[in-house]
Amino acid sequence: MHEVEHILSTDQFGRDELLALFEQADEMEKILEVGGEDVLHGKIMATLFFEPSTRTRFSFESAMLRLGGRVISNADMANTSSLKKQETLEDTGRTVSQMADVIVMRHPDAGSVAKLASFCDVPVINGGDGPSDHPTQGLLDLYTIWKEKGSLDGLTVGMVGDLKFGRVVHSQCKLLKEFDVKFIFVSPKGLEVPAEIAEELADAGCEIELSENLEEIIEKMDVISMTRVQEERFEDKSDYEKYAGAYVLDESLMKKAKNDAIVIHPLPRVDEISPEVDEDPRAKYFEQPKNGVAVRMALLKKLLIGENDNL
Ligand code: NCD
């Protein structure tokens, strides 16, 4: 099998690649303003989703369609694909890669997307593998910060909520460590950021502060990155109930935040950001989906026609 470039992990992206990607995403935003471009004409993307999704799947599909490509999609692979008939991921990968030029997959098991990719001779993109990683969400989050703050260096980024199971948190951390960033982790006891990620950040020379009290520490944050408690990752649902509602970002907390702070959230939200915050100009979470389309357009273009030399 020939060497294929996949997007499986945030570890693949260094500082220069990230900055080049953000420039490309800016170009894609200009293309979006005129409705799209036909550069991926004749190309087909397959989306294989084994877990619920609104933004990630639509975002990839929208990106592909905006670039003139086409899409074949299964939003419920777990119940409506041949895996239900005991087919292995290997055989599914081999099969779908005969029919598509690029595959996007989401799956509840860490490492499963990389496993499928090893049997595919077309690029495979990780759309989220269990609690592990969600590289393209991390990329669009950093793109949002870069756009809003002008740079990623010198920022204090607060991550709030389920830092243990939140794969987006893990992806953001691994990407942000490429920059001069200070981390503040705010989580309830039991949902702290995994030790191996904290170690990775410390090894990269990043300063880390831990807290359980958002109210006390919010004033230090340039970026407030919220995440929901990941209900589907708890084996015992009563444990989830313990944490639900642990942090709620509301108007009174926003009064304590910096005037030029920004609030990001990958969505979906449950109750961790009160709707009254939506109208606050510092709230950027409803701008992130559009940024996500631009970032995914840049990635698809790069994978399928390899035009972006610096990436
Ligand atoms: C996130 C995910 O699926 O990990 N959502 C997304 O992709 N926009 C975050 C979440 O589900 O909490």
Tab-separated table of C-alpha atoms and ligand atoms in Angstrom:
chain	number	residue	atom	x	y	z
A	1	MET	CA	0.000	0.000	0.000
A	2	HIS	CA	1.412	3.436	-0.879
A	3	GLU	CA	2.148	5.998	1.849
A	4	VAL	CA	-1.039	7.985	2.593
A	5	GLU	CA	-1.288	11.116	4.731
A	6	HIS	CA	-3.962	10.839	7.425
A	7	ILE	CA	-5.132	13.247	10.150
A	8	LEU	CA	-5.326	10.991	13.168
A	9	SER	CA	-3.854	12.924	16.069
A	10	THR	CA	-3.109	16.443	17.256
A	11	ASP	CA	0.487	15.276	17.793
A	12	GLN	CA	1.003	15.612	14.035
A	13	PHE	CA	0.839	19.407	14.142
A	14	GLY	CA	3.786	21.603	15.041
A	15	ARG	CA	3.775	25.367	15.447
A	16	ASP	CA	4.699	26.193	11.832
A	17	GLU	CA	2.093	23.832	10.388
A	18	LEU	CA	-0.541	25.350	12.651
A	19	LEU	CA	0.246	28.918	11.645
A	20	ALA	CA	0.280	27.924	7.963
A	21	LEU	CA	-3.083	26.198	8.405
A	22	PHE	CA	-4.612	29.316	9.982
A	23	GLU	CA	-3.457	31.415	7.012
A	24	GLN	CA	-5.032	28.863	4.674
A	25	ALA	CA	-8.251	28.900	6.700
A	26	ASP	CA	-8.341	32.697	6.305
A	27	GLU	CA	-8.139	32.159	2.521
A	28	MET	CA	-10.975	29.651	2.759
A	29	GLU	CA	-13.115	32.220	4.574
A	30	LYS	CA	-12.750	34.470	1.522
A	31	ILE	CA	-13.867	31.579	-0.676
A	32	LEU	CA	-16.836	31.026	1.639
A	33	GLU	CA	-17.834	34.661	1.200
A	34	VAL	CA	-18.390	34.001	-2.506
A	35	GLY	CA	-20.197	30.721	-1.847
A	36	GLY	CA	-17.391	28.268	-2.644
A	37	GLU	CA	-14.906	27.101	-5.274
A	38	ASP	CA	-14.800	24.043	-7.510
A	39	VAL	CA	-11.310	22.721	-6.732
A	40	LEU	CA	-12.400	19.302	-5.440
A	41	HIS	CA	-14.699	18.560	-8.373
A	42	GLY	CA	-14.959	14.799	-8.888
A	43	LYS	CA	-13.704	13.924	-5.385
A	44	ILE	CA	-15.849	11.985	-2.909
A	45	MET	CA	-15.728	12.095	0.896
A	46	ALA	CA	-17.260	9.294	3.025
A	47	THR	CA	-18.321	10.116	6.587
A	48	LEU	CA	-18.551	7.117	8.949
A	49	PHE	CA	-20.017	8.176	12.295
A	50	PHE	CA	-20.426	5.666	15.120
A	51	GLU	CA	-21.332	8.358	17.687
A	52	PRO	CA	-23.812	11.252	17.595
A	53	SER	CA	-22.694	14.455	15.882
A	54	THR	CA	-24.241	17.638	14.550
A	55	ARG	CA	-21.382	20.054	13.948
A	56	THR	CA	-18.475	17.804	13.036
A	57	ARG	CA	-20.243	15.762	10.365
A	58	PHE	CA	-22.140	18.681	8.830
A	59	SER	CA	-19.015	20.824	8.986
A	60	PHE	CA	-16.943	18.293	7.020
A	61	GLU	CA	-19.783	17.782	4.553
A	62	SER	CA	-20.291	21.500	4.135
A	63	ALA	CA	-16.522	21.988	3.623
A	64	MET	CA	-16.437	19.277	0.945
A	65	LEU	CA	-19.497	20.641	-0.846
A	66	ARG	CA	-18.167	24.233	-0.716
A	67	LEU	CA	-15.046	23.010	-2.520
A	68	GLY	CA	-17.095	21.291	-5.232
A	69	GLY	CA	-16.682	17.707	-3.961
A	70	ARG	CA	-19.384	15.174	-3.150
A	71	VAL	CA	-20.334	13.268	-0.031
A	72	ILE	CA	-21.517	9.781	0.919
A	73	SER	CA	-22.524	9.608	4.538
A	74	ASN	CA	-23.645	7.281	7.297
A	75	ALA	CA	-24.522	9.010	10.566
A	76	ASP	CA	-25.424	5.767	12.336
A	77	MET	CA	-22.706	3.292	11.393
A	78	ALA	CA	-23.107	1.382	14.665
A	79	ASN	CA	-26.641	0.296	13.783
A	80	THR	CA	-26.961	0.505	10.027
A	81	SER	CA	-23.677	-0.696	8.542
A	82	SER	CA	-22.251	-4.174	7.917
A	83	LEU	CA	-20.475	-3.937	11.260
A	84	LYS	CA	-23.885	-4.942	12.594
A	85	LYS	CA	-23.322	-8.186	10.629
A	86	GLN	CA	-19.976	-8.759	12.401
A	87	GLU	CA	-17.840	-7.111	9.718
A	88	THR	CA	-14.500	-5.965	11.117
A	89	LEU	CA	-13.271	-2.352	11.004
A	90	GLU	CA	-10.459	-3.630	8.767
A	91	ASP	CA	-12.854	-4.914	6.125
A	92	THR	CA	-15.013	-1.789	6.351
A	93	GLY	CA	-11.926	0.382	5.822
A	94	ARG	CA	-10.694	-1.654	2.876
A	95	THR	CA	-14.137	-1.490	1.296
A	96	VAL	CA	-14.943	2.192	1.785
A	97	SER	CA	-11.524	3.285	0.580
A	98	GLN	CA	-12.392	1.781	-2.824
A	99	MET	CA	-15.359	4.145	-3.062
A	100	ALA	CA	-14.151	7.442	-1.627
A	101	ASP	CA	-11.107	9.717	-1.903
A	102	VAL	CA	-11.152	10.658	1.789
A	103	ILE	CA	-12.834	9.197	4.881
A	104	VAL	CA	-13.926	11.000	8.063
A	105	MET	CA	-14.677	8.751	11.017
A	106	ARG	CA	-15.927	9.164	14.596
A	107	HIS	CA	-15.932	6.223	16.991
A	108	PRO	CA	-16.291	5.669	20.766
A	109	ASP	CA	-13.020	3.702	21.092
A	110	ALA	CA	-9.645	5.430	21.437
A	111	GLY	CA	-7.331	4.329	18.615
A	112	SER	CA	-10.130	2.937	16.419
A	113	VAL	CA	-9.784	5.592	13.699
A	114	ALA	CA	-6.028	4.932	13.424
A	115	LYS	CA	-6.792	1.221	13.207
A	116	LEU	CA	-9.189	1.719	10.296
A	117	ALA	CA	-6.711	4.063	8.620
A	118	SER	CA	-4.041	1.374	8.624
A	119	PHE	CA	-6.200	-0.584	6.177
A	120	CYS	CA	-7.106	2.342	3.924
A	121	ASP	CA	-5.228	3.633	0.918
A	122	VAL	CA	-7.018	6.993	1.023
A	123	PRO	CA	-6.606	9.689	3.717
A	124	VAL	CA	-8.591	9.128	6.920
A	125	ILE	CA	-9.508	11.977	9.276
A	126	ASN	CA	-10.232	11.441	12.960
A	127	GLY	CA	-13.586	13.091	13.779
A	128	GLY	CA	-13.235	12.100	17.452
A	129	ASP	CA	-12.103	8.763	18.932
A	130	GLY	CA	-13.645	8.235	22.351
A	131	PRO	CA	-12.171	10.368	25.127
A	132	SER	CA	-8.826	10.467	23.327
A	133	ASP	CA	-8.539	13.098	20.613
A	134	HIS	CA	-10.556	15.284	18.233
A	135	PRO	CA	-7.844	16.969	16.181
A	136	THR	CA	-9.970	19.033	13.817
A	137	GLN	CA	-12.040	20.500	16.672
A	138	GLY	CA	-8.794	21.450	18.434
A	139	LEU	CA	-7.583	23.058	15.223
A	140	LEU	CA	-10.716	25.140	14.775
A	141	ASP	CA	-10.613	26.188	18.429
A	142	LEU	CA	-7.036	27.448	18.056
A	143	TYR	CA	-7.943	29.131	14.777
A	144	THR	CA	-10.763	30.942	16.614
A	145	ILE	CA	-8.367	32.097	19.366
A	146	TRP	CA	-5.731	33.154	16.805
A	147	LYS	CA	-8.315	35.171	14.861
A	148	GLU	CA	-9.818	36.815	17.906
A	149	LYS	CA	-6.641	37.521	19.892
A	150	GLY	CA	-4.232	38.067	16.996
A	151	SER	CA	-1.725	35.534	18.362
A	152	LEU	CA	-1.529	32.457	20.538
A	153	ASP	CA	1.621	33.467	22.385
A	154	GLY	CA	1.409	35.134	25.779
A	155	LEU	CA	-2.133	33.981	26.536
A	156	THR	CA	-3.567	32.468	29.708
A	157	VAL	CA	-6.061	29.800	28.703
A	158	GLY	CA	-8.551	28.511	31.263
A	159	MET	CA	-10.126	25.114	30.660
A	160	VAL	CA	-13.269	24.520	32.650
A	161	GLY	CA	-15.366	21.397	33.201
A	162	ASP	CA	-14.805	17.733	32.426
A	163	LEU	CA	-11.088	17.774	31.742
A	164	LYS	CA	-10.793	14.015	32.183
A	165	PHE	CA	-13.116	12.758	29.451
A	166	GLY	CA	-13.353	15.886	27.273
A	167	ARG	CA	-11.402	14.889	24.156
A	168	VAL	CA	-11.559	18.450	22.878
A	169	VAL	CA	-9.753	19.638	26.016
A	170	HIS	CA	-7.024	17.067	25.352
A	171	SER	CA	-6.680	18.171	21.730
A	172	GLN	CA	-6.589	21.868	22.681
A	173	CYS	CA	-3.848	21.199	25.270
A	174	LYS	CA	-1.640	19.269	22.850
A	175	LEU	CA	-1.932	21.995	20.210
A	176	LEU	CA	-1.592	24.974	22.566
A	177	LYS	CA	1.654	23.625	24.041
A	178	GLU	CA	3.277	24.600	20.718
A	179	PHE	CA	2.834	28.222	21.842
A	180	ASP	CA	3.801	30.314	24.854
A	181	VAL	CA	0.607	29.605	26.784
A	182	LYS	CA	-0.186	29.409	30.490
A	183	PHE	CA	-2.895	26.882	31.419
A	184	ILE	CA	-5.445	27.184	34.215
A	185	PHE	CA	-7.380	23.952	34.745
A	186	VAL	CA	-10.680	24.240	36.589
A	187	SER	CA	-12.438	20.950	37.255
A	188	PRO	CA	-14.279	19.153	40.018
A	189	LYS	CA	-12.309	16.506	41.944
A	190	GLY	CA	-12.344	13.309	39.891
A	191	LEU	CA	-12.524	15.052	36.491
A	192	GLU	CA	-9.011	16.522	36.458
A	193	VAL	CA	-6.925	16.656	33.305
A	194	PRO	CA	-5.148	13.283	32.776
A	195	ALA	CA	-1.672	13.133	34.353
A	196	GLU	CA	0.024	12.265	31.040
A	197	ILE	CA	-1.325	15.431	29.425
A	198	ALA	CA	-0.273	17.611	32.381
A	199	GLU	CA	3.202	16.035	32.138
A	200	GLU	CA	3.379	16.677	28.403
A	201	LEU	CA	2.575	20.352	29.004
A	202	ALA	CA	5.097	20.651	31.830
A	203	ASP	CA	7.765	18.999	29.644
A	204	ALA	CA	7.011	21.570	26.960
A	205	GLY	CA	7.731	24.295	29.546
A	206	CYS	CA	4.127	25.472	30.002
A	207	GLU	CA	3.025	26.916	33.334
A	208	ILE	CA	-0.018	25.191	34.868
A	209	GLU	CA	-2.347	26.331	37.647
A	210	LEU	CA	-5.110	24.130	39.082
A	211	SER	CA	-8.315	25.262	40.728
A	212	GLU	CA	-11.775	24.059	41.641
A	213	ASN	CA	-13.154	27.565	41.963
A	214	LEU	CA	-14.000	29.308	38.694
A	215	GLU	CA	-15.266	32.470	40.400
A	216	GLU	CA	-11.925	33.091	42.091
A	217	ILE	CA	-9.762	32.536	39.060
A	218	ILE	CA	-11.772	33.647	36.012
A	219	GLU	CA	-10.229	37.142	36.114
A	220	LYS	CA	-6.854	35.699	35.059
A	221	MET	CA	-8.111	34.095	31.841
A	222	ASP	CA	-7.694	35.501	28.319
A	223	VAL	CA	-9.544	32.500	26.919
A	224	ILE	CA	-12.312	30.702	28.802
A	225	SER	CA	-12.671	27.270	27.228
A	226	MET	CA	-15.818	25.573	28.524
A	227	THR	CA	-16.759	21.937	28.053
A	228	ARG	CA	-19.746	19.820	29.055
A	229	VAL	CA	-19.525	16.890	31.444
A	230	GLN	CA	-19.242	13.931	29.035
A	231	GLU	CA	-22.219	11.876	30.205
A	232	GLU	CA	-21.648	9.060	27.698
A	233	ARG	CA	-18.190	8.252	29.142
A	234	PHE	CA	-19.449	7.428	32.667
A	235	GLU	CA	-19.974	3.743	33.358
A	236	ASP	CA	-22.097	4.568	36.372
A	237	LYS	CA	-24.709	7.226	35.574
A	238	SER	CA	-25.010	8.227	39.235
A	239	ASP	CA	-21.397	9.452	39.019
A	240	TYR	CA	-22.430	11.706	36.158
A	241	GLU	CA	-25.272	13.132	38.242
A	242	LYS	CA	-22.697	14.109	40.871
A	243	TYR	CA	-20.865	16.343	38.406
A	244	ALA	CA	-23.702	17.686	36.266
A	245	GLY	CA	-24.023	21.443	36.779
A	246	ALA	CA	-20.598	21.663	38.487
A	247	TYR	CA	-19.779	24.949	36.718
A	248	VAL	CA	-22.219	27.347	35.112
A	249	LEU	CA	-20.805	30.372	33.338
A	250	ASP	CA	-23.407	33.104	33.790
A	251	GLU	CA	-23.653	36.889	33.624
A	252	SER	CA	-22.386	37.398	37.158
A	253	LEU	CA	-19.228	35.345	36.453
A	254	MET	CA	-18.738	37.184	33.156
A	255	LYS	CA	-18.653	40.454	35.137
A	256	LYS	CA	-15.483	39.163	36.815
A	257	ALA	CA	-13.847	38.096	33.538
A	258	LYS	CA	-11.464	40.347	31.569
A	259	ASN	CA	-13.103	42.803	29.189
A	260	ASP	CA	-11.179	41.315	26.291
A	261	ALA	CA	-11.486	37.646	27.296
A	262	ILE	CA	-13.168	35.281	24.862
A	263	VAL	CA	-15.420	32.316	25.641
A	264	ILE	CA	-15.189	29.221	23.464
A	265	HIS	CA	-17.084	25.915	23.623
A	266	PRO	CA	-17.064	23.085	21.050
A	267	LEU	CA	-20.803	22.593	21.664
A	268	PRO	CA	-23.166	20.906	22.373
A	269	ARG	CA	-23.702	22.675	25.689
A	270	VAL	CA	-25.895	21.319	28.419
A	271	ASP	CA	-26.059	23.830	31.275
A	272	GLU	CA	-22.427	24.956	31.624
A	273	ILE	CA	-23.012	28.270	29.830
A	274	SER	CA	-26.155	30.094	30.708
A	275	PRO	CA	-28.041	31.384	27.576
A	276	GLU	CA	-27.808	34.965	28.927
A	277	VAL	CA	-24.069	34.856	28.053
A	278	ASP	CA	-24.856	34.266	24.342
A	279	GLU	CA	-25.364	37.992	23.703
A	280	ASP	CA	-22.086	38.961	25.414
A	281	PRO	CA	-19.656	40.095	22.685
A	282	ARG	CA	-16.973	37.961	24.357
A	283	ALA	CA	-18.959	34.785	23.574
A	284	LYS	CA	-17.473	33.217	20.428
A	285	TYR	CA	-18.994	29.743	20.495
A	286	PHE	CA	-21.584	30.435	17.824
A	287	GLU	CA	-18.850	31.777	15.549
A	288	GLN	CA	-16.744	28.631	15.908
A	289	PRO	CA	-18.844	26.446	13.554
A	290	LYS	CA	-18.096	28.717	10.597
A	291	ASN	CA	-14.411	28.787	11.500
A	292	GLY	CA	-14.609	24.990	11.550
A	293	VAL	CA	-15.842	24.839	7.967
A	294	ALA	CA	-12.931	27.048	6.846
A	295	VAL	CA	-10.352	24.938	8.704
A	296	ARG	CA	-11.787	21.702	7.297
A	297	MET	CA	-11.823	23.146	3.777
A	298	ALA	CA	-8.106	23.911	4.153
A	299	LEU	CA	-7.414	20.386	5.424
A	300	LEU	CA	-9.436	18.663	2.689
A	301	LYS	CA	-7.770	20.733	-0.009
A	302	LYS	CA	-4.360	19.874	1.393
A	303	LEU	CA	-5.093	16.140	1.669
A	304	LEU	CA	-6.767	15.815	-1.715
A	305	ILE	CA	-4.718	18.056	-3.956
A	306	GLY	CA	-1.725	18.838	-1.754
A	307	GLU	CA	-1.629	22.456	-2.800
A	308	ASN	CA	-0.770	24.051	0.528
A	309	ASP	CA	2.994	23.601	0.461
A	310	ASN	CA	3.633	24.741	4.023
A	311	LEU	CA	1.180	22.446	5.743
B	1	NCD	C1	-17.356	17.710	20.958
B	1	NCD	C2	-17.082	16.225	20.794
B	1	NCD	O1	-17.791	15.531	20.062
B	1	NCD	O2	-16.115	15.798	21.398
B	1	NCD	N1	-18.309	18.217	20.064
B	1	NCD	C3	-17.929	18.589	18.799
B	1	NCD	O3	-17.290	17.851	18.072
B	1	NCD	N2	-18.258	19.823	18.395
B	1	NCD	C4	-17.609	18.104	22.359
B	1	NCD	C5	-18.665	17.383	23.127
B	1	NCD	O4	-19.361	16.496	22.630
B	1	NCD	O5	-18.816	17.750	24.301
